[in-house]
Amino acid sequence: MGKRIIIVGGGYVGVQLAKALDSKADVTLIEPRSHFVHAPAMIRSVVDPQVLDKALIPYDDLLRNGQVLRARAKSISAAGVTLEDGTEVPGDFIVVATGSDNAMPFKPATDSIEAFRADSARIHKMLEAAQSVAIVGAGAVGTELAGEIAHFMPGKKVTLISSEPSLFPNMPSKLGTALHGKLSDAGVTTIFGARAKNLESMTEPYAGELHLSNGESIAADLIFPVIGSRAKSAILETLPGITKGAANRVTTDPWMRPSDLPNVFAAGDVAEAGDAMTIVAVSRQTPWMEKMLTSLANGKKVEEMAEYKPWKKAPFLVPLGPKKGNSYLVMFTAGDTITSLMKGKDLFVSKYRKMLNRT
């Protein structure tokens, strides 16, 4: 079926791009996990384990023409991808969309979905037993987690700790102010301008006492470290001409090429292309990449394509449980009703089950 396109990584960009190109090229998606992990729903599954089964979606039915290889890519060259078992997968164009890591239970620690299910169940039991919860990091994940616990487990004492002076200071102030007010109304204590000096784990929740940079100490039955994502860019590090930006991301040229290899591209969280590390922010890249790769497969040259233009400020949706929250929608800040309808109620679970051809 013409040109061979390899996509390394079955996250949001990888899945959407593979499906979009499935009828236009010979597509191979390389992904070591058996299931797509729908990250926003992992936050809710901490308090409501029933969400987990629907939000872990098998890759089996994703492609009609191409193939999904359950394998881990070891290295990349202009000729294709080498897997960990030594298998060579030849390709004409390669897209690296390996995503980012976060602490458990928001993303798996290993390739095993069975182990992730067990970890999620264990952490849910720890949360059920806890009377006091401290969340270190007030980005989207930490803020949403505070809202989910306050909604589903209102008897718990929740403290949200941020090193920033306010919630989401880089967004319009109305967003952070509204979210802070709703968290306060729900009984969540928020501490701004303080860092945890003694985090015992960066990767999973634990019980202990936090010593903050402002002199305060907080004892909690469960401490969630949620201090931000870091890109999984190791597979790109040996390519010629690679440079790194913030959070382990790789910088790219105007056509999202991270190295001197003209047929290798990076997309999603791994690419520092001007977009934030959120699902909505990187969603702009997928249709652009689809159009470009389709044109390349038809014989055009990269330099003939329009350059990628990132969001000036992407939409940003922050539900606090299924009914409340606030969103920045470019032209205005929306409240509970719109945030619930757009994200909070379903967390896009139905959308991604449909995308992976699961009802």
JSON list of N, CA, C and O in Angstrom, two decimals, residues 132-188:
[
{"chain": "A", "resi": 132, "resn": "SER", "atom": "N", "xyz": [-6.49, 11.69, 55.97]},
{"chain": "A", "resi": 132, "resn": "SER", "atom": "CA", "xyz": [-5.86, 12.93, 55.49]},
{"chain": "A", "resi": 132, "resn": "SER", "atom": "C", "xyz": [-5.03, 12.64, 54.25]},
{"chain": "A", "resi": 132, "resn": "SER", "atom": "O", "xyz": [-4.31, 11.64, 54.18]},
{"chain": "A", "resi": 133, "resn": "VAL", "atom": "N", "xyz": [-5.14, 13.52, 53.26]},
{"chain": "A", "resi": 133, "resn": "VAL", "atom": "CA", "xyz": [-4.46, 13.35, 51.97]},
{"chain": "A", "resi": 133, "resn": "VAL", "atom": "C", "xyz": [-3.73, 14.65, 51.62]},
{"chain": "A", "resi": 133, "resn": "VAL", "atom": "O", "xyz": [-4.33, 15.73, 51.69]},
{"chain": "A", "resi": 134, "resn": "ALA", "atom": "N", "xyz": [-2.47, 14.53, 51.24]},
{"chain": "A", "resi": 134, "resn": "ALA", "atom": "CA", "xyz": [-1.71, 15.69, 50.74]},
{"chain": "A", "resi": 134, "resn": "ALA", "atom": "C", "xyz": [-1.35, 15.43, 49.29]},
{"chain": "A", "resi": 134, "resn": "ALA", "atom": "O", "xyz": [-0.87, 14.34, 48.93]},
{"chain": "A", "resi": 135, "resn": "ILE", "atom": "N", "xyz": [-1.57, 16.42, 48.44]},
{"chain": "A", "resi": 135, "resn": "ILE", "atom": "CA", "xyz": [-1.25, 16.33, 47.02]},
{"chain": "A", "resi": 135, "resn": "ILE", "atom": "C", "xyz": [-0.17, 17.36, 46.73]},
{"chain": "A", "resi": 135, "resn": "ILE", "atom": "O", "xyz": [-0.38, 18.56, 46.91]},
{"chain": "A", "resi": 136, "resn": "VAL", "atom": "N", "xyz": [1.00, 16.88, 46.31]},
{"chain": "A", "resi": 136, "resn": "VAL", "atom": "CA", "xyz": [2.13, 17.77, 46.05]},
{"chain": "A", "resi": 136, "resn": "VAL", "atom": "C", "xyz": [2.19, 18.04, 44.56]},
{"chain": "A", "resi": 136, "resn": "VAL", "atom": "O", "xyz": [2.55, 17.17, 43.77]},
{"chain": "A", "resi": 137, "resn": "GLY", "atom": "N", "xyz": [1.82, 19.25, 44.18]},
{"chain": "A", "resi": 137, "resn": "GLY", "atom": "CA", "xyz": [1.77, 19.63, 42.77]},
{"chain": "A", "resi": 137, "resn": "GLY", "atom": "C", "xyz": [0.36, 19.98, 42.37]},
{"chain": "A", "resi": 137, "resn": "GLY", "atom": "O", "xyz": [-0.56, 19.15, 42.49]},
{"chain": "A", "resi": 138, "resn": "ALA", "atom": "N", "xyz": [0.17, 21.24, 41.92]},
{"chain": "A", "resi": 138, "resn": "ALA", "atom": "CA", "xyz": [-1.18, 21.71, 41.60]},
{"chain": "A", "resi": 138, "resn": "ALA", "atom": "C", "xyz": [-1.30, 22.05, 40.13]},
{"chain": "A", "resi": 138, "resn": "ALA", "atom": "O", "xyz": [-1.89, 23.06, 39.76]},
{"chain": "A", "resi": 139, "resn": "GLY", "atom": "N", "xyz": [-0.74, 21.18, 39.28]},
{"chain": "A", "resi": 139, "resn": "GLY", "atom": "CA", "xyz": [-1.02, 21.27, 37.86]},
{"chain": "A", "resi": 139, "resn": "GLY", "atom": "C", "xyz": [-2.39, 20.66, 37.60]},
{"chain": "A", "resi": 139, "resn": "GLY", "atom": "O", "xyz": [-3.21, 20.49, 38.52]},
{"chain": "A", "resi": 140, "resn": "ALA", "atom": "N", "xyz": [-2.66, 20.32, 36.35]},
{"chain": "A", "resi": 140, "resn": "ALA", "atom": "CA", "xyz": [-3.97, 19.77, 36.01]},
{"chain": "A", "resi": 140, "resn": "ALA", "atom": "C", "xyz": [-4.27, 18.48, 36.76]},
{"chain": "A", "resi": 140, "resn": "ALA", "atom": "O", "xyz": [-5.37, 18.30, 37.29]},
{"chain": "A", "resi": 141, "resn": "VAL", "atom": "N", "xyz": [-3.30, 17.57, 36.84]},
{"chain": "A", "resi": 141, "resn": "VAL", "atom": "CA", "xyz": [-3.54, 16.28, 37.49]},
{"chain": "A", "resi": 141, "resn": "VAL", "atom": "C", "xyz": [-3.79, 16.46, 38.98]},
{"chain": "A", "resi": 141, "resn": "VAL", "atom": "O", "xyz": [-4.75, 15.93, 39.54]},
{"chain": "A", "resi": 142, "resn": "GLY", "atom": "N", "xyz": [-2.92, 17.22, 39.65]},
{"chain": "A", "resi": 142, "resn": "GLY", "atom": "CA", "xyz": [-3.09, 17.43, 41.09]},
{"chain": "A", "resi": 142, "resn": "GLY", "atom": "C", "xyz": [-4.38, 18.13, 41.44]},
{"chain": "A", "resi": 142, "resn": "GLY", "atom": "O", "xyz": [-5.08, 17.76, 42.39]},
{"chain": "A", "resi": 143, "resn": "THR", "atom": "N", "xyz": [-4.73, 19.16, 40.66]},
{"chain": "A", "resi": 143, "resn": "THR", "atom": "CA", "xyz": [-5.96, 19.91, 40.92]},
{"chain": "A", "resi": 143, "resn": "THR", "atom": "C", "xyz": [-7.18, 19.04, 40.68]},
{"chain": "A", "resi": 143, "resn": "THR", "atom": "O", "xyz": [-8.14, 19.03, 41.47]},
{"chain": "A", "resi": 144, "resn": "GLU", "atom": "N", "xyz": [-7.18, 18.28, 39.57]},
{"chain": "A", "resi": 144, "resn": "GLU", "atom": "CA", "xyz": [-8.32, 17.40, 39.30]},
{"chain": "A", "resi": 144, "resn": "GLU", "atom": "C", "xyz": [-8.44, 16.32, 40.37]},
{"chain": "A", "resi": 144, "resn": "GLU", "atom": "O", "xyz": [-9.55, 15.97, 40.78]},
{"chain": "A", "resi": 145, "resn": "LEU", "atom": "N", "xyz": [-7.31, 15.78, 40.83]},
{"chain": "A", "resi": 145, "resn": "LEU", "atom": "CA", "xyz": [-7.34, 14.75, 41.87]},
{"chain": "A", "resi": 145, "resn": "LEU", "atom": "C", "xyz": [-7.98, 15.30, 43.15]},
{"chain": "A", "resi": 145, "resn": "LEU", "atom": "O", "xyz": [-8.81, 14.64, 43.77]},
{"chain": "A", "resi": 146, "resn": "ALA", "atom": "N", "xyz": [-7.60, 16.52, 43.52]},
{"chain": "A", "resi": 146, "resn": "ALA", "atom": "CA", "xyz": [-8.20, 17.13, 44.71]},
{"chain": "A", "resi": 146, "resn": "ALA", "atom": "C", "xyz": [-9.71, 17.25, 44.54]},
{"chain": "A", "resi": 146, "resn": "ALA", "atom": "O", "xyz": [-10.48, 16.96, 45.48]},
{"chain": "A", "resi": 147, "resn": "GLY", "atom": "N", "xyz": [-10.16, 17.64, 43.35]},
{"chain": "A", "resi": 147, "resn": "GLY", "atom": "CA", "xyz": [-11.58, 17.77, 43.09]},
{"chain": "A", "resi": 147, "resn": "GLY", "atom": "C", "xyz": [-12.31, 16.44, 43.10]},
{"chain": "A", "resi": 147, "resn": "GLY", "atom": "O", "xyz": [-13.44, 16.34, 43.59]},
{"chain": "A", "resi": 148, "resn": "GLU", "atom": "N", "xyz": [-11.66, 15.42, 42.57]},
{"chain": "A", "resi": 148, "resn": "GLU", "atom": "CA", "xyz": [-12.29, 14.08, 42.54]},
{"chain": "A", "resi": 148, "resn": "GLU", "atom": "C", "xyz": [-12.45, 13.53, 43.95]},
{"chain": "A", "resi": 148, "resn": "GLU", "atom": "O", "xyz": [-13.50, 12.97, 44.30]},
{"chain": "A", "resi": 149, "resn": "ILE", "atom": "N", "xyz": [-11.42, 13.68, 44.78]},
{"chain": "A", "resi": 149, "resn": "ILE", "atom": "CA", "xyz": [-11.51, 13.17, 46.16]},
{"chain": "A", "resi": 149, "resn": "ILE", "atom": "C", "xyz": [-12.58, 13.94, 46.92]},
{"chain": "A", "resi": 149, "resn": "ILE", "atom": "O", "xyz": [-13.39, 13.36, 47.66]},
{"chain": "A", "resi": 150, "resn": "ALA", "atom": "N", "xyz": [-12.60, 15.26, 46.74]},
{"chain": "A", "resi": 150, "resn": "ALA", "atom": "CA", "xyz": [-13.60, 16.08, 47.45]},
{"chain": "A", "resi": 150, "resn": "ALA", "atom": "C", "xyz": [-15.02, 15.69, 47.04]},
{"chain": "A", "resi": 150, "resn": "ALA", "atom": "O", "xyz": [-15.94, 15.71, 47.86]},
{"chain": "A", "resi": 151, "resn": "HIS", "atom": "N", "xyz": [-15.21, 15.32, 45.78]},
{"chain": "A", "resi": 151, "resn": "HIS", "atom": "CA", "xyz": [-16.55, 14.96, 45.31]},
{"chain": "A", "resi": 151, "resn": "HIS", "atom": "C", "xyz": [-16.95, 13.57, 45.77]},
{"chain": "A", "resi": 151, "resn": "HIS", "atom": "O", "xyz": [-18.06, 13.38, 46.31]},
{"chain": "A", "resi": 152, "resn": "PHE", "atom": "N", "xyz": [-16.09, 12.58, 45.55]},
{"chain": "A", "resi": 152, "resn": "PHE", "atom": "CA", "xyz": [-16.47, 11.20, 45.80]},
{"chain": "A", "resi": 152, "resn": "PHE", "atom": "C", "xyz": [-16.21, 10.76, 47.25]},
{"chain": "A", "resi": 152, "resn": "PHE", "atom": "O", "xyz": [-16.84, 9.81, 47.73]},
{"chain": "A", "resi": 153, "resn": "MET", "atom": "N", "xyz": [-15.29, 11.43, 47.94]},
{"chain": "A", "resi": 153, "resn": "MET", "atom": "CA", "xyz": [-14.94, 11.06, 49.32]},
{"chain": "A", "resi": 153, "resn": "MET", "atom": "C", "xyz": [-14.90, 12.32, 50.18]},
{"chain": "A", "resi": 153, "resn": "MET", "atom": "O", "xyz": [-13.84, 12.72, 50.68]},
{"chain": "A", "resi": 154, "resn": "PRO", "atom": "N", "xyz": [-16.04, 12.97, 50.37]},
{"chain": "A", "resi": 154, "resn": "PRO", "atom": "CA", "xyz": [-16.05, 14.30, 50.98]},
{"chain": "A", "resi": 154, "resn": "PRO", "atom": "C", "xyz": [-15.62, 14.34, 52.45]},
{"chain": "A", "resi": 154, "resn": "PRO", "atom": "O", "xyz": [-15.34, 15.41, 52.97]},
{"chain": "A", "resi": 155, "resn": "GLY", "atom": "N", "xyz": [-15.51, 13.21, 53.11]},
{"chain": "A", "resi": 155, "resn": "GLY", "atom": "CA", "xyz": [-15.12, 13.22, 54.52]},
{"chain": "A", "resi": 155, "resn": "GLY", "atom": "C", "xyz": [-13.62, 13.35, 54.75]},
{"chain": "A", "resi": 155, "resn": "GLY", "atom": "O", "xyz": [-13.18, 13.53, 55.89]},
{"chain": "A", "resi": 156, "resn": "LYS", "atom": "N", "xyz": [-12.83, 13.30, 53.70]},
{"chain": "A", "resi": 156, "resn": "LYS", "atom": "CA", "xyz": [-11.38, 13.32, 53.87]},
{"chain": "A", "resi": 156, "resn": "LYS", "atom": "C", "xyz": [-10.82, 14.74, 53.91]},
{"chain": "A", "resi": 156, "resn": "LYS", "atom": "O", "xyz": [-11.33, 15.64, 53.27]},
{"chain": "A", "resi": 157, "resn": "LYS", "atom": "N", "xyz": [-9.76, 14.91, 54.69]},
{"chain": "A", "resi": 157, "resn": "LYS", "atom": "CA", "xyz": [-9.05, 16.19, 54.75]},
{"chain": "A", "resi": 157, "resn": "LYS", "atom": "C", "xyz": [-8.03, 16.22, 53.63]},
{"chain": "A", "resi": 157, "resn": "LYS", "atom": "O", "xyz": [-7.08, 15.44, 53.61]},
{"chain": "A", "resi": 158, "resn": "VAL", "atom": "N", "xyz": [-8.23, 17.12, 52.66]},
{"chain": "A", "resi": 158, "resn": "VAL", "atom": "CA", "xyz": [-7.36, 17.18, 51.47]},
{"chain": "A", "resi": 158, "resn": "VAL", "atom": "C", "xyz": [-6.59, 18.50, 51.47]},
{"chain": "A", "resi": 158, "resn": "VAL", "atom": "O", "xyz": [-7.17, 19.57, 51.62]},
{"chain": "A", "resi": 159, "resn": "THR", "atom": "N", "xyz": [-5.26, 18.39, 51.30]},
{"chain": "A", "resi": 159, "resn": "THR", "atom": "CA", "xyz": [-4.40, 19.57, 51.19]},
{"chain": "A", "resi": 159, "resn": "THR", "atom": "C", "xyz": [-3.68, 19.53, 49.86]},
{"chain": "A", "resi": 159, "resn": "THR", "atom": "O", "xyz": [-3.01, 18.55, 49.52]},
{"chain": "A", "resi": 160, "resn": "LEU", "atom": "N", "xyz": [-3.82, 20.60, 49.08]},
{"chain": "A", "resi": 160, "resn": "LEU", "atom": "CA", "xyz": [-3.18, 20.72, 47.77]},
{"chain": "A", "resi": 160, "resn": "LEU", "atom": "C", "xyz": [-2.03, 21.72, 47.90]},
{"chain": "A", "resi": 160, "resn": "LEU", "atom": "O", "xyz": [-2.25, 22.86, 48.31]},
{"chain": "A", "resi": 161, "resn": "ILE", "atom": "N", "xyz": [-0.83, 21.29, 47.54]},
{"chain": "A", "resi": 161, "resn": "ILE", "atom": "CA", "xyz": [0.37, 22.10, 47.76]},
{"chain": "A", "resi": 161, "resn": "ILE", "atom": "C", "xyz": [0.97, 22.51, 46.42]},
{"chain": "A", "resi": 161, "resn": "ILE", "atom": "O", "xyz": [1.24, 21.67, 45.57]},
{"chain": "A", "resi": 162, "resn": "SER", "atom": "N", "xyz": [1.16, 23.81, 46.24]},
{"chain": "A", "resi": 162, "resn": "SER", "atom": "CA", "xyz": [1.67, 24.34, 44.97]},
{"chain": "A", "resi": 162, "resn": "SER", "atom": "C", "xyz": [2.86, 25.25, 45.21]},
{"chain": "A", "resi": 162, "resn": "SER", "atom": "O", "xyz": [2.86, 26.07, 46.13]},
{"chain": "A", "resi": 163, "resn": "SER", "atom": "N", "xyz": [3.88, 25.11, 44.38]},
{"chain": "A", "resi": 163, "resn": "SER", "atom": "CA", "xyz": [5.03, 26.03, 44.45]},
{"chain": "A", "resi": 163, "resn": "SER", "atom": "C", "xyz": [4.72, 27.35, 43.76]},
{"chain": "A", "resi": 163, "resn": "SER", "atom": "O", "xyz": [5.48, 28.31, 43.89]},
{"chain": "A", "resi": 164, "resn": "GLU", "atom": "N", "xyz": [3.61, 27.39, 43.03]},
{"chain": "A", "resi": 164, "resn": "GLU", "atom": "CA", "xyz": [3.23, 28.62, 42.32]},
{"chain": "A", "resi": 164, "resn": "GLU", "atom": "C", "xyz": [2.46, 29.56, 43.25]},
{"chain": "A", "resi": 164, "resn": "GLU", "atom": "O", "xyz": [1.94, 29.14, 44.29]},
{"chain": "A", "resi": 165, "resn": "PRO", "atom": "N", "xyz": [2.33, 30.84, 42.87]},
{"chain": "A", "resi": 165, "resn": "PRO", "atom": "CA", "xyz": [1.58, 31.78, 43.72]},
{"chain": "A", "resi": 165, "resn": "PRO", "atom": "C", "xyz": [0.07, 31.63, 43.63]},
{"chain": "A", "resi": 165, "resn": "PRO", "atom": "O", "xyz": [-0.66, 32.17, 44.45]},
{"chain": "A", "resi": 166, "resn": "SER", "atom": "N", "xyz": [-0.42, 30.89, 42.63]},
{"chain": "A", "resi": 166, "resn": "SER", "atom": "CA", "xyz": [-1.85, 30.69, 42.43]},
{"chain": "A", "resi": 166, "resn": "SER", "atom": "C", "xyz": [-2.04, 29.47, 41.54]},
{"chain": "A", "resi": 166, "resn": "SER", "atom": "O", "xyz": [-1.07, 28.92, 41.00]},
{"chain": "A", "resi": 167, "resn": "LEU", "atom": "N", "xyz": [-3.28, 29.05, 41.34]},
{"chain": "A", "resi": 167, "resn": "LEU", "atom": "CA", "xyz": [-3.56, 27.96, 40.41]},
{"chain": "A", "resi": 167, "resn": "LEU", "atom": "C", "xyz": [-3.42, 28.45, 38.97]},
{"chain": "A", "resi": 167, "resn": "LEU", "atom": "O", "xyz": [-3.98, 29.48, 38.61]},
{"chain": "A", "resi": 168, "resn": "PHE", "atom": "N", "xyz": [-2.66, 27.74, 38.18]},
{"chain": "A", "resi": 168, "resn": "PHE", "atom": "CA", "xyz": [-2.50, 28.00, 36.75]},
{"chain": "A", "resi": 168, "resn": "PHE", "atom": "C", "xyz": [-2.20, 29.48, 36.45]},
{"chain": "A", "resi": 168, "resn": "PHE", "atom": "O", "xyz": [-2.95, 30.16, 35.74]},
{"chain": "A", "resi": 169, "resn": "PRO", "atom": "N", "xyz": [-1.09, 29.98, 36.97]},
{"chain": "A", "resi": 169, "resn": "PRO", "atom": "CA", "xyz": [-0.77, 31.41, 36.81]},
{"chain": "A", "resi": 169, "resn": "PRO", "atom": "C", "xyz": [-0.50, 31.82, 35.37]},
{"chain": "A", "resi": 169, "resn": "PRO", "atom": "O", "xyz": [-0.55, 33.02, 35.07]},
{"chain": "A", "resi": 170, "resn": "ASN", "atom": "N", "xyz": [-0.23, 30.87, 34.49]},
{"chain": "A", "resi": 170, "resn": "ASN", "atom": "CA", "xyz": [0.02, 31.21, 33.09]},
{"chain": "A", "resi": 170, "resn": "ASN", "atom": "C", "xyz": [-1.26, 31.29, 32.27]},
{"chain": "A", "resi": 170, "resn": "ASN", "atom": "O", "xyz": [-1.22, 31.63, 31.08]},
{"chain": "A", "resi": 171, "resn": "MET", "atom": "N", "xyz": [-2.39, 30.98, 32.88]},
{"chain": "A", "resi": 171, "resn": "MET", "atom": "CA", "xyz": [-3.68, 31.09, 32.21]},
{"chain": "A", "resi": 171, "resn": "MET", "atom": "C", "xyz": [-4.37, 32.37, 32.69]},
{"chain": "A", "resi": 171, "resn": "MET", "atom": "O", "xyz": [-3.92, 33.00, 33.66]},
{"chain": "A", "resi": 172, "resn": "PRO", "atom": "N", "xyz": [-5.46, 32.77, 32.03]},
{"chain": "A", "resi": 172, "resn": "PRO", "atom": "CA", "xyz": [-6.22, 33.92, 32.53]},
{"chain": "A", "resi": 172, "resn": "PRO", "atom": "C", "xyz": [-6.59, 33.75, 34.01]},
{"chain": "A", "resi": 172, "resn": "PRO", "atom": "O", "xyz": [-7.00, 32.66, 34.43]},
{"chain": "A", "resi": 173, "resn": "SER", "atom": "N", "xyz": [-6.42, 34.80, 34.80]},
{"chain": "A", "resi": 173, "resn": "SER", "atom": "CA", "xyz": [-6.55, 34.69, 36.25]},
{"chain": "A", "resi": 173, "resn": "SER", "atom": "C", "xyz": [-7.93, 34.20, 36.69]},
{"chain": "A", "resi": 173, "resn": "SER", "atom": "O", "xyz": [-8.08, 33.57, 37.74]},
{"chain": "A", "resi": 174, "resn": "LYS", "atom": "N", "xyz": [-8.94, 34.48, 35.88]},
{"chain": "A", "resi": 174, "resn": "LYS", "atom": "CA", "xyz": [-10.30, 34.07, 36.22]},
{"chain": "A", "resi": 174, "resn": "LYS", "atom": "C", "xyz": [-10.41, 32.56, 36.39]},
{"chain": "A", "resi": 174, "resn": "LYS", "atom": "O", "xyz": [-11.17, 32.07, 37.22]},
{"chain": "A", "resi": 175, "resn": "LEU", "atom": "N", "xyz": [-9.64, 31.81, 35.61]},
{"chain": "A", "resi": 175, "resn": "LEU", "atom": "CA", "xyz": [-9.69, 30.35, 35.67]},
{"chain": "A", "resi": 175, "resn": "LEU", "atom": "C", "xyz": [-9.20, 29.86, 37.02]},
{"chain": "A", "resi": 175, "resn": "LEU", "atom": "O", "xyz": [-9.90, 29.10, 37.72]},
{"chain": "A", "resi": 176, "resn": "GLY", "atom": "N", "xyz": [-7.99, 30.25, 37.41]},
{"chain": "A", "resi": 176, "resn": "GLY", "atom": "CA", "xyz": [-7.43, 29.80, 38.67]},
{"chain": "A", "resi": 176, "resn": "GLY", "atom": "C", "xyz": [-8.22, 30.26, 39.87]},
{"chain": "A", "resi": 176, "resn": "GLY", "atom": "O", "xyz": [-8.42, 29.52, 40.84]},
{"chain": "A", "resi": 177, "resn": "THR", "atom": "N", "xyz": [-8.71, 31.50, 39.82]},
{"chain": "A", "resi": 177, "resn": "THR", "atom": "CA", "xyz": [-9.50, 32.04, 40.92]},
{"chain": "A", "resi": 177, "resn": "THR", "atom": "C", "xyz": [-10.78, 31.24, 41.12]},
{"chain": "A", "resi": 177, "resn": "THR", "atom": "O", "xyz": [-11.16, 30.90, 42.25]},
{"chain": "A", "resi": 178, "resn": "ALA", "atom": "N", "xyz": [-11.46, 30.93, 40.02]},
{"chain": "A", "resi": 178, "resn": "ALA", "atom": "CA", "xyz": [-12.71, 30.17, 40.11]},
{"chain": "A", "resi": 178, "resn": "ALA", "atom": "C", "xyz": [-12.47, 28.76, 40.64]},
{"chain": "A", "resi": 178, "resn": "ALA", "atom": "O", "xyz": [-13.22, 28.27, 41.50]},
{"chain": "A", "resi": 179, "resn": "LEU", "atom": "N", "xyz": [-11.43, 28.10, 40.16]},
{"chain": "A", "resi": 179, "resn": "LEU", "atom": "CA", "xyz": [-11.13, 26.74, 40.62]},
{"chain": "A", "resi": 179, "resn": "LEU", "atom": "C", "xyz": [-10.74, 26.74, 42.09]},
{"chain": "A", "resi": 179, "resn": "LEU", "atom": "O", "xyz": [-11.16, 25.86, 42.86]},
{"chain": "A", "resi": 180, "resn": "HIS", "atom": "N", "xyz": [-9.94, 27.72, 42.49]},
{"chain": "A", "resi": 180, "resn": "HIS", "atom": "CA", "xyz": [-9.53, 27.81, 43.89]},
{"chain": "A", "resi": 180, "resn": "HIS", "atom": "C", "xyz": [-10.74, 27.99, 44.79]},
{"chain": "A", "resi": 180, "resn": "HIS", "atom": "O", "xyz": [-10.87, 27.34, 45.85]},
{"chain": "A", "resi": 181, "resn": "GLY", "atom": "N", "xyz": [-11.69, 28.83, 44.37]},
{"chain": "A", "resi": 181, "resn": "GLY", "atom": "CA", "xyz": [-12.90, 29.04, 45.16]},
{"chain": "A", "resi": 181, "resn": "GLY", "atom": "C", "xyz": [-13.72, 27.77, 45.30]},
{"chain": "A", "resi": 181, "resn": "GLY", "atom": "O", "xyz": [-14.24, 27.46, 46.39]},
{"chain": "A", "resi": 182, "resn": "LYS", "atom": "N", "xyz": [-13.84, 27.02, 44.23]},
{"chain": "A", "resi": 182, "resn": "LYS", "atom": "CA", "xyz": [-14.63, 25.78, 44.28]},
{"chain": "A", "resi": 182, "resn": "LYS", "atom": "C", "xyz": [-13.96, 24.71, 45.13]},
{"chain": "A", "resi": 182, "resn": "LYS", "atom": "O", "xyz": [-14.65, 23.96, 45.85]},
{"chain": "A", "resi": 183, "resn": "LEU", "atom": "N", "xyz": [-12.64, 24.64, 45.06]},
{"chain": "A", "resi": 183, "resn": "LEU", "atom": "CA", "xyz": [-11.93, 23.69, 45.93]},
{"chain": "A", "resi": 183, "resn": "LEU", "atom": "C", "xyz": [-12.10, 24.07, 47.39]},
{"chain": "A", "resi": 183, "resn": "LEU", "atom": "O", "xyz": [-12.34, 23.21, 48.25]},
{"chain": "A", "resi": 184, "resn": "SER", "atom": "N", "xyz": [-11.99, 25.36, 47.68]},
{"chain": "A", "resi": 184, "resn": "SER", "atom": "CA", "xyz": [-12.18, 25.83, 49.07]},
{"chain": "A", "resi": 184, "resn": "SER", "atom": "C", "xyz": [-13.58, 25.51, 49.57]},
{"chain": "A", "resi": 184, "resn": "SER", "atom": "O", "xyz": [-13.77, 25.04, 50.69]},
{"chain": "A", "resi": 185, "resn": "ASP", "atom": "N", "xyz": [-14.58, 25.74, 48.72]},
{"chain": "A", "resi": 185, "resn": "ASP", "atom": "CA", "xyz": [-15.97, 25.44, 49.09]},
{"chain": "A", "resi": 185, "resn": "ASP", "atom": "C", "xyz": [-16.17, 23.95, 49.37]},
{"chain": "A", "resi": 185, "resn": "ASP", "atom": "O", "xyz": [-17.03, 23.57, 50.17]},
{"chain": "A", "resi": 186, "resn": "ALA", "atom": "N", "xyz": [-15.37, 23.12, 48.69]},
{"chain": "A", "resi": 186, "resn": "ALA", "atom": "CA", "xyz": [-15.48, 21.67, 48.87]},
{"chain": "A", "resi": 186, "resn": "ALA", "atom": "C", "xyz": [-14.64, 21.17, 50.05]},
{"chain": "A", "resi": 186, "resn": "ALA", "atom": "O", "xyz": [-14.59, 19.97, 50.30]},
{"chain": "A", "resi": 187, "resn": "GLY", "atom": "N", "xyz": [-13.97, 22.10, 50.74]},
{"chain": "A", "resi": 187, "resn": "GLY", "atom": "CA", "xyz": [-13.20, 21.71, 51.93]},
{"chain": "A", "resi": 187, "resn": "GLY", "atom": "C", "xyz": [-11.73, 21.43, 51.69]},
{"chain": "A", "resi": 187, "resn": "GLY", "atom": "O", "xyz": [-11.02, 20.99, 52.60]},
{"chain": "A", "resi": 188, "resn": "VAL", "atom": "N", "xyz": [-11.24, 21.68, 50.47]},
{"chain": "A", "resi": 188, "resn": "VAL", "atom": "CA", "xyz": [-9.83, 21.45, 50.16]},
{"chain": "A", "resi": 188, "resn": "VAL", "atom": "C", "xyz": [-9.00, 22.65, 50.60]},
{"chain": "A", "resi": 188, "resn": "VAL", "atom": "O", "xyz": [-9.31, 23.80, 50.28]}
]
